Short mmCIF file of C-alpha atoms and ligand atoms in Angstrom, two decimals:
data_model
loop_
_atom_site.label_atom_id
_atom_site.label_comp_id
_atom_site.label_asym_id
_atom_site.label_seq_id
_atom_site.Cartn_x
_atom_site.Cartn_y
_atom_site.Cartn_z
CA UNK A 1 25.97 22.09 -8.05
CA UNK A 2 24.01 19.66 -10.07
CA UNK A 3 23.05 16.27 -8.31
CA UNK A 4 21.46 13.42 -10.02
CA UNK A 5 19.35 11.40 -8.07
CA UNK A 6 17.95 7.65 -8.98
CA UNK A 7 14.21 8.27 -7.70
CA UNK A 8 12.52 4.91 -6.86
CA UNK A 9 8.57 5.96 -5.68
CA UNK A 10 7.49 1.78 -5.19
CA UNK A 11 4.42 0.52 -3.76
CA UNK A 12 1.83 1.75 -1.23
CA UNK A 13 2.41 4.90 0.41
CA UNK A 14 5.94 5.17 -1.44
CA UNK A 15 4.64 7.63 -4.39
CA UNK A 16 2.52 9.79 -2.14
CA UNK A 17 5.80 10.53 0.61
CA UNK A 18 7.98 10.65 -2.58
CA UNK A 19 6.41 13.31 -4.36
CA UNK A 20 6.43 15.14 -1.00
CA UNK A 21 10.34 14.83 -0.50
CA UNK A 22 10.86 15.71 -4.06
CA UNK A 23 8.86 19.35 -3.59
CA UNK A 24 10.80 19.77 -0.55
CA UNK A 25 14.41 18.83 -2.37
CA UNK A 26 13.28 21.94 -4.45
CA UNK A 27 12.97 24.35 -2.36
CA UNK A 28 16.24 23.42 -0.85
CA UNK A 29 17.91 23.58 -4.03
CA UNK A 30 16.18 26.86 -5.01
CA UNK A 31 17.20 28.19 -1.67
CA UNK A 32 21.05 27.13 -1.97
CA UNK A 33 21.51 27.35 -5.38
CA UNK A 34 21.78 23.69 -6.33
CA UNK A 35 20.15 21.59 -9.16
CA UNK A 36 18.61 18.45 -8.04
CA UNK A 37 17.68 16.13 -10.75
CA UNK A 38 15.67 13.05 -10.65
CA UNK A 39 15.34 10.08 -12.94
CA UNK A 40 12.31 8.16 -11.81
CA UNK A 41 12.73 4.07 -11.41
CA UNK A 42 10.62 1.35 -11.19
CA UNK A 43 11.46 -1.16 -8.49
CA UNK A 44 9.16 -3.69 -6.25
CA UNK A 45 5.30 -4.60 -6.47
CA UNK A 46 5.06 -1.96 -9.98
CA UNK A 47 8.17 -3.21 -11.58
CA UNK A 48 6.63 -6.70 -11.31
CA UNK A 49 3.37 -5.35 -12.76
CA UNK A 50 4.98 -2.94 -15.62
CA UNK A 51 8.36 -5.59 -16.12
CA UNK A 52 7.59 -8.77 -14.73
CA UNK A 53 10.53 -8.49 -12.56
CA UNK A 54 10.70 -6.53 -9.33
CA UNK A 55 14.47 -5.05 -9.64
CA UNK A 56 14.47 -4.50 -13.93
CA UNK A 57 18.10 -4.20 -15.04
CA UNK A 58 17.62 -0.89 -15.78
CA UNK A 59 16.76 0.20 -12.84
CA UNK A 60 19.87 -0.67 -11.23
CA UNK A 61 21.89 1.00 -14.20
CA UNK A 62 20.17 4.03 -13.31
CA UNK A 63 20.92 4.28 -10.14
CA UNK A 64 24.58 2.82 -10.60
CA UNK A 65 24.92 5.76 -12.55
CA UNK A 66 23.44 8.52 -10.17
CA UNK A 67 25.02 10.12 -7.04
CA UNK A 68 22.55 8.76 -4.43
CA UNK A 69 19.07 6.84 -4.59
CA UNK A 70 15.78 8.35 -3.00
CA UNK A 71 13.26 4.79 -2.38
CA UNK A 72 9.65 5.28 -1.04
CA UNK A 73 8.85 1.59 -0.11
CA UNK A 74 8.23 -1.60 -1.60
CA UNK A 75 5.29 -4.38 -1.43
CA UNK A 76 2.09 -4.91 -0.78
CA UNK A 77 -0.89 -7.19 -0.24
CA UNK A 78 -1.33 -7.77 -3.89
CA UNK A 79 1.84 -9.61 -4.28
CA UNK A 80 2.17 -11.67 -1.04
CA UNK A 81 0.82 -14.62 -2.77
CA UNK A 82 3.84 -14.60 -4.93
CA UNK A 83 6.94 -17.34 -4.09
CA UNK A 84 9.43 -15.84 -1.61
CA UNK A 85 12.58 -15.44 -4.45
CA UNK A 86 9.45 -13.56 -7.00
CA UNK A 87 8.32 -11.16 -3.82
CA UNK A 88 8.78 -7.12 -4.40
CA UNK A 89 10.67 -7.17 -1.03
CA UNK A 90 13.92 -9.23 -3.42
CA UNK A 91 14.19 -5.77 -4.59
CA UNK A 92 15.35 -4.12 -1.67
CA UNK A 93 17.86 -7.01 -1.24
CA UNK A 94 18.74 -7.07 -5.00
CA UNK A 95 19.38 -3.30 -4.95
CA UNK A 96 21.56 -3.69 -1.59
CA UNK A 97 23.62 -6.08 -2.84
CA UNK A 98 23.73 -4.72 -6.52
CA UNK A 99 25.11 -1.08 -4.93
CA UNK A 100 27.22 -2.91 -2.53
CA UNK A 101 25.34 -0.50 0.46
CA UNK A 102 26.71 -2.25 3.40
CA UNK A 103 26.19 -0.15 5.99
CA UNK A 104 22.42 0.45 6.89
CA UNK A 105 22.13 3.39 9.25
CA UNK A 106 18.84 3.55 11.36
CA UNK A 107 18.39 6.55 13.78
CA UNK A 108 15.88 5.84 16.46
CA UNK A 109 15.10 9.50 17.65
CA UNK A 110 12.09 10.46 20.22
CA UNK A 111 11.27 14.08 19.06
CA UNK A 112 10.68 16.13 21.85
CA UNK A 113 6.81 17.37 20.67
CA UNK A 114 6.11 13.66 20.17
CA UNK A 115 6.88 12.28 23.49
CA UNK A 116 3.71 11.47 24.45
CA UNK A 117 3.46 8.80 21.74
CA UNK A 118 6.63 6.97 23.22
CA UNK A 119 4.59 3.80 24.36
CA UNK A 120 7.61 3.48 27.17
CA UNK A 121 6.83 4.36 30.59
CA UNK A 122 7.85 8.98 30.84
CA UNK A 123 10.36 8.39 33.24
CA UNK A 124 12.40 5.46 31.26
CA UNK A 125 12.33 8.11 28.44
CA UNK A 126 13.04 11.33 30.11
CA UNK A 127 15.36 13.74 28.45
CA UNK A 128 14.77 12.05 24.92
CA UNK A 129 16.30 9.23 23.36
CA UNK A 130 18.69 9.26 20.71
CA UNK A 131 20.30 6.21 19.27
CA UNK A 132 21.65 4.43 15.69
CA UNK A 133 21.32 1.60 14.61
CA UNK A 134 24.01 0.47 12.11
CA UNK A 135 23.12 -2.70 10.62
CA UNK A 136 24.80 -4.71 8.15
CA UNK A 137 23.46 -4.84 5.33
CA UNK A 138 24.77 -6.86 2.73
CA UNK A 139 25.80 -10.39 4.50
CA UNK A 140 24.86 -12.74 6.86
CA UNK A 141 21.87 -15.06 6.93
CA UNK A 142 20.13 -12.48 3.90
CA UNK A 143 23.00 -13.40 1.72
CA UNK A 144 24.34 -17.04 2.63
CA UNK A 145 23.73 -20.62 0.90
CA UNK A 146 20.17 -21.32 1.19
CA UNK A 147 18.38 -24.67 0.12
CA UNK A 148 16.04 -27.32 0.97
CA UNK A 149 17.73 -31.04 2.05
CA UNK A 150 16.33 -33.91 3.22
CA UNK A 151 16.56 -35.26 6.25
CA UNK A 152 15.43 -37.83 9.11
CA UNK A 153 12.84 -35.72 10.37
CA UNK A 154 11.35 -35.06 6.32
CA UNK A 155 11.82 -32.30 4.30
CA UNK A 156 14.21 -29.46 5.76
CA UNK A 157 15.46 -26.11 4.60
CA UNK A 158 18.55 -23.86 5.47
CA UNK A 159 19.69 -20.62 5.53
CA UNK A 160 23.35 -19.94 6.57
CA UNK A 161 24.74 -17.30 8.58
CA UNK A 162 28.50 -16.29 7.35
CA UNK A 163 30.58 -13.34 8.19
CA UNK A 164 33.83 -12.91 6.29
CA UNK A 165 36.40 -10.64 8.33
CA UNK A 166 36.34 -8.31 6.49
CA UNK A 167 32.66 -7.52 6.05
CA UNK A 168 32.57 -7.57 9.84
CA UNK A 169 35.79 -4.55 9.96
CA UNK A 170 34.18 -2.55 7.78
CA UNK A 171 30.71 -2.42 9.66
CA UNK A 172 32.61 -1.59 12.24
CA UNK A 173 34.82 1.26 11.05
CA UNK A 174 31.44 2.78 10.36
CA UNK A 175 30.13 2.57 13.66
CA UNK A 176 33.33 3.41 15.10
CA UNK A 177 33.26 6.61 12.73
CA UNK A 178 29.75 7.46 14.06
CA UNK A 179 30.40 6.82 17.39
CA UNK A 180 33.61 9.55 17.51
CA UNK A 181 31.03 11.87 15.81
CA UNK A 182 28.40 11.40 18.67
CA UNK A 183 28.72 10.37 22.68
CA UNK A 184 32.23 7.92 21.95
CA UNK A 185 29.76 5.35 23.03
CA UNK A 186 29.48 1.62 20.97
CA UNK A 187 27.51 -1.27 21.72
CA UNK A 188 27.97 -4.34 19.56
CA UNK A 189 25.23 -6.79 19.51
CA UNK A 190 25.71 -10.36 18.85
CA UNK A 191 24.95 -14.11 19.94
CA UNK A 192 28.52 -15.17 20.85
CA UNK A 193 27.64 -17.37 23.64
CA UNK A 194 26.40 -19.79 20.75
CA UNK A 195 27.21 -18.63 16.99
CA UNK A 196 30.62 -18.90 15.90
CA UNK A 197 30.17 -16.08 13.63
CA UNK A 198 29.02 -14.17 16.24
CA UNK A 199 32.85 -15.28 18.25
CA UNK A 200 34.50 -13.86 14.89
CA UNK A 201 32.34 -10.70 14.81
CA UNK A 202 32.75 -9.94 18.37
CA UNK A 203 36.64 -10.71 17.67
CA UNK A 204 37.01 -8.29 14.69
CA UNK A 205 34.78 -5.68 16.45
CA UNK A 206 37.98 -6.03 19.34
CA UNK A 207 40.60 -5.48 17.15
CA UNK A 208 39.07 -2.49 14.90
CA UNK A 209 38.21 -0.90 19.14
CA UNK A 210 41.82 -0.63 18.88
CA UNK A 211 41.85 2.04 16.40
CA UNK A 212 39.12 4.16 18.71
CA UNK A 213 40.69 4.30 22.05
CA UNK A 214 38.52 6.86 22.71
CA UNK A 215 35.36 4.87 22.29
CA UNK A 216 33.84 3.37 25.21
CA UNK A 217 33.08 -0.28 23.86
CA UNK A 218 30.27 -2.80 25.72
CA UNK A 219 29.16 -6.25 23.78
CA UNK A 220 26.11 -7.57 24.13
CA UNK A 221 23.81 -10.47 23.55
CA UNK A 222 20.97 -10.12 20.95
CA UNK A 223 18.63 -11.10 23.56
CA UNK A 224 19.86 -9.08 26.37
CA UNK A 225 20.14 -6.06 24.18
CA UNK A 226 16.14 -6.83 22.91
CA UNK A 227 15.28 -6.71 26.50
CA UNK A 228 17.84 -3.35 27.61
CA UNK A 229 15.82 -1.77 24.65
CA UNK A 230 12.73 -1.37 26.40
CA UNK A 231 13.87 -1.36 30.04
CA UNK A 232 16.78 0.83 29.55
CA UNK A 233 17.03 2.81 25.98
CA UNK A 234 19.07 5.65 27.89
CA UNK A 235 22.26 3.35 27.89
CA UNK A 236 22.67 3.03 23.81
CA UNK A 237 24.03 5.19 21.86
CA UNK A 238 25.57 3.46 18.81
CA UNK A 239 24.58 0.05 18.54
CA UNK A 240 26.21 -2.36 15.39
CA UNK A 241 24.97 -5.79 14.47
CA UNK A 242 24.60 -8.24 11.89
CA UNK A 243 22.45 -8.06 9.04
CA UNK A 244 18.98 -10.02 10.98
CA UNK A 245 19.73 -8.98 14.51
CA UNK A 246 19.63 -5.58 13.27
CA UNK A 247 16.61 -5.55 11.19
CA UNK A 248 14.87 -6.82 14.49
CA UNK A 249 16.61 -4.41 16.42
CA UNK A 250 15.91 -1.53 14.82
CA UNK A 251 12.15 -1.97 13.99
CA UNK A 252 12.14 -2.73 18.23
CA UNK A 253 13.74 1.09 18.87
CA UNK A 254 11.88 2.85 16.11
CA UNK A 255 9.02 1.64 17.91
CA UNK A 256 9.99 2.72 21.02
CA UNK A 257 10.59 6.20 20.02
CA UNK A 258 6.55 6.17 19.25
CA UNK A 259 6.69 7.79 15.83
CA UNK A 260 8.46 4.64 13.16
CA UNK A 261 6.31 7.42 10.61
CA UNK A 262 8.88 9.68 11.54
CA UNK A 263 12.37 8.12 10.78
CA UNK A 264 14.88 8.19 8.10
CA UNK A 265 17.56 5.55 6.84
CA UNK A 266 20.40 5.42 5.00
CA UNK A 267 22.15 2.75 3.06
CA UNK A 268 25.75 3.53 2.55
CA UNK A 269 28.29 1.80 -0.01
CA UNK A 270 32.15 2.73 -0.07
CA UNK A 271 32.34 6.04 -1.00
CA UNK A 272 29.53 8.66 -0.38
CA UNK A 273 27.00 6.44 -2.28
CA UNK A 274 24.01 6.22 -0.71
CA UNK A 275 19.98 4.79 -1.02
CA UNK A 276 17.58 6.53 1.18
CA UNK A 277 14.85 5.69 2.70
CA UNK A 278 12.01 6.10 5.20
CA UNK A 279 11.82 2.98 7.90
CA UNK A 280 8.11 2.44 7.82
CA UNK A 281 7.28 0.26 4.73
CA UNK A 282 4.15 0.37 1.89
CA UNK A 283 1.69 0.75 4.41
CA UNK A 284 -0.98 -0.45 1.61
CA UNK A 285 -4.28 -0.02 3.78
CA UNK A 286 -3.57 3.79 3.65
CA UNK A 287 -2.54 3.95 0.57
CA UNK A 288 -3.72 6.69 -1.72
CA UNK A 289 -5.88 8.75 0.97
CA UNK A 290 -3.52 11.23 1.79
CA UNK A 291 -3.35 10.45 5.45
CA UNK A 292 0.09 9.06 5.31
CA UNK A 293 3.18 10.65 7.04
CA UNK A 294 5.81 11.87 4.31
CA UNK A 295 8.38 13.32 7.49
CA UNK A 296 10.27 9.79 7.18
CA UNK A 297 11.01 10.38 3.27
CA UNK A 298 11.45 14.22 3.81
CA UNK A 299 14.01 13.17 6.56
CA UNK A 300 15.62 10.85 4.81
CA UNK A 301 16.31 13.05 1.81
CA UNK A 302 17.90 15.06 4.71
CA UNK A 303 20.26 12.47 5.49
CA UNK A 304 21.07 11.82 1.58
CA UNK A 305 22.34 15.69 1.21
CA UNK A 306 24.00 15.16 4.18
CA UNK A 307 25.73 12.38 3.92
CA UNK A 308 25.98 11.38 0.42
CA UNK A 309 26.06 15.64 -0.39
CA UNK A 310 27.90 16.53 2.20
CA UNK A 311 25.56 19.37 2.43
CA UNK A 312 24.92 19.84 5.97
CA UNK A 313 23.62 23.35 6.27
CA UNK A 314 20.81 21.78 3.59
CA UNK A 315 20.21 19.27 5.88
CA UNK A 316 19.67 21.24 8.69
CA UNK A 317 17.56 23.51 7.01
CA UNK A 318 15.01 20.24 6.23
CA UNK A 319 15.41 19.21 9.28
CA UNK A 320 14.25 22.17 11.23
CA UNK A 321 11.86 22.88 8.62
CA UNK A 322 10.14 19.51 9.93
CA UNK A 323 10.70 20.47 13.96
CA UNK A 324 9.09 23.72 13.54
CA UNK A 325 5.93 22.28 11.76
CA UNK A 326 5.55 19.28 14.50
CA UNK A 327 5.88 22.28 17.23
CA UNK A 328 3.54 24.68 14.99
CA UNK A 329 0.64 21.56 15.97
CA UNK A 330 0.82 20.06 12.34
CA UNK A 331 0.21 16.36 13.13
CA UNK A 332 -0.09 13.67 10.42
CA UNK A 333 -3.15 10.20 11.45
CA UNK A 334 -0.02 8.35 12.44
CA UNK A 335 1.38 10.92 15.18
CA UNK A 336 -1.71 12.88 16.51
CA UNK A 337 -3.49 12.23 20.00
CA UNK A 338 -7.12 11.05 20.39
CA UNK A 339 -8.69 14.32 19.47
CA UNK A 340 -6.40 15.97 17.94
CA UNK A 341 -6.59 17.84 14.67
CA UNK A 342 -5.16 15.70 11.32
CA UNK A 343 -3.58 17.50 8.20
CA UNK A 344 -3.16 15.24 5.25
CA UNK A 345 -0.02 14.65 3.63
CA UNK A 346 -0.17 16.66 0.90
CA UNK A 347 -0.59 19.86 3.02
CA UNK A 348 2.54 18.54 5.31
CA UNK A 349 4.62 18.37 2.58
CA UNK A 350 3.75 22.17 2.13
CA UNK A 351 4.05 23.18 4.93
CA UNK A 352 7.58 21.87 5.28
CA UNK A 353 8.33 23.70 1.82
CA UNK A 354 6.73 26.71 3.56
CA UNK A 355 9.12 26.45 6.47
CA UNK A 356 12.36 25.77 4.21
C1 LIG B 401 13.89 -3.81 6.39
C2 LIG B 401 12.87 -4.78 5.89
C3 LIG B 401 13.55 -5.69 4.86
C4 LIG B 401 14.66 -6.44 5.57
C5 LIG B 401 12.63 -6.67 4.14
C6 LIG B 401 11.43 -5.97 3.54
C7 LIG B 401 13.37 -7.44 3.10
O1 LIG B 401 12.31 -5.49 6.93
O2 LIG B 401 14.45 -3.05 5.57
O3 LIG B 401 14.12 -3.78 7.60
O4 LIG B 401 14.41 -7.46 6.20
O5 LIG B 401 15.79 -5.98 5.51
MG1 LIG B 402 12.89 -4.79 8.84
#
């Protein structure tokens, strides 16, 4: 098969982990006998530079009219200056929005020959840690009115926090969906003991359990669940929240699986459409040295054959490809010990294409 892929390299780091991903796509395909072919985007920090706009109109036809979206990152130091609605960061949210990917899966998973950089205690970690994070991705506080209003106290601004229904059933179907896939275990996260759109959430998250009577369903409060993160991570499985609880959320367990270089996302629309992406962002003080870790990207081109593909035997194949050169001793700056040998990211990326 022939797939075309929208390839979006960024800012920072983005280009260097790209390029890696992209020799690894081709080994796969050689291997398998598929055709992977990329058309090359501009989007964030460059697009500003090259376009004067972060998310160019073309950019978005492109990938409108490819089968999934590979992204590296976006931002950097040169642009923070820039007013918040001109920043390279709109571009994720334009390109969310624009591709209607509502459903922003996050897996937080502590590989086994990394578990010494889990910065948790060994025995609140033993036995590994494996849980998702499915955000949503396209509402909520990101998306609502927004303005500035004056007030008694002076000058005030807003941001509003909506849910619709249905944008709360179908983040939920997908978690549901996951969770019969993995332990039949969902944890909904939410702030219902103040927000009424956290009441409707937790409502609609009720009525869609209905569907799942297999799943084992627990709610819980943003602020409990921050705190059950770090003192108990063993209890989640699937967790689903709201568009800013879960981009907290999720940065708290990739952290806590010690390796945020290391992990993979996917942004899913209706459909099998997808936009890829590693977790860890620009990273622009490493930019450019080859020292940065391009397992995230490689990993989440994984998860776009899988899931957008539906090529799972691919996926695998990447995926082990990256276990066996973590347990070969390849380590990149971001994952090694005090001592331990580095190997750049250039000669990763190899090595992975070695192993496919
Ligand atoms: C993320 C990032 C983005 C977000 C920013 C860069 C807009 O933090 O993908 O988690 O808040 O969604
Ligand atoms: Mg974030």
């Amino acid at each position: 098969m022939n797939y075309k892929i929208a390839v979006i390299p960024g800012d920072g780091i983005g280009p260097e982990v790209i390029g890696e991903a992209l020799k690894v796509l081709d080994a796969v395909g050689e291997k398998y006998g598929h055709t992977f072919e990329y058309t090359k985007v501009l989007a964030g920090g460059c697009a500003i530079d090259e376009k004067g706009e972060c998310l160019p109109q073309e950019t978005v036809d492109v990938c409108r009219s490819s089968d999934a979206v590979l992204l590296g990152a976006v931002g950097g130091w040169k642009w923070d200056t820039l007013p918040g609605d001109k920043r390279p960061e709109r571009a994720l949210l334009g390109l969310r929005k624009e591709l209607g990917l509502f459903a922003n899966l996050r897996p937080a998973l502590l590989f086994e020959e990394l578990a010494e950089a889990c910065p948790l205690k060994p025995e609140i970690v033993e036995g590994g840690l494996d849980i998702v994070v499915v955000r949503e991705l396209t509402g909520g506080i990101y998306f609502g009115e927004k303005g500035t209003v004056d007030t008694d106290l002076g000058p005030a601004a807003y941001d509003v926090e909506q849910y619709a229904e249905e944008e709360v059933r179908r983040i939920a179907k997908v978690a549901f969906d996951m969770a019969m896939k993995r332990n039949k275990k969902l944890t909904s996260v939410d702030k219902a003991n103040v927000l009424e759109s956290s009441r409707l959430w937790r409502r609609i998250v009720a009525e869609v359990a209905e569907d799942y009577p297999e799943v084992e369903v627990n709610n819980f409060y943003v602020d409990n669940a921050a705190m059950q993160l770090v003192r108990n991570p063993k209890q989640f499985d699937v967790i689903v929240t709201s568009n800013i609880f879960g981009d907290i959320l999720s940065d708290e367990a990739s952290m806590i699986t010690g390796s945020i270089g290391m992990l993979p996302s996917a942004s899913l629309a209706n459909g099998n459409f997808g936009m890829y992406e590693p977790v860890h962002g620009s990273a622009p003080d490493i930019a450019g040295q080859d020292i940065a870790n391009p397992m995230a990207t490689i990993l989440s081109a994984a998860m776009m054959l899988r899931y957008t593909f539906g090529l799972g035997d691919e996926a695998d194949c990447i995926e082990n490809a990256v276990k066996k050169v973590l347990a070969d001793g390849y380590r990149t700056a971001d994952i090694a010990k005090d001592g331990e040998a580095v190997t750049g990211t250039a000669e990763i990326g190899r090595l992975i294409k070695e192993a496919i």
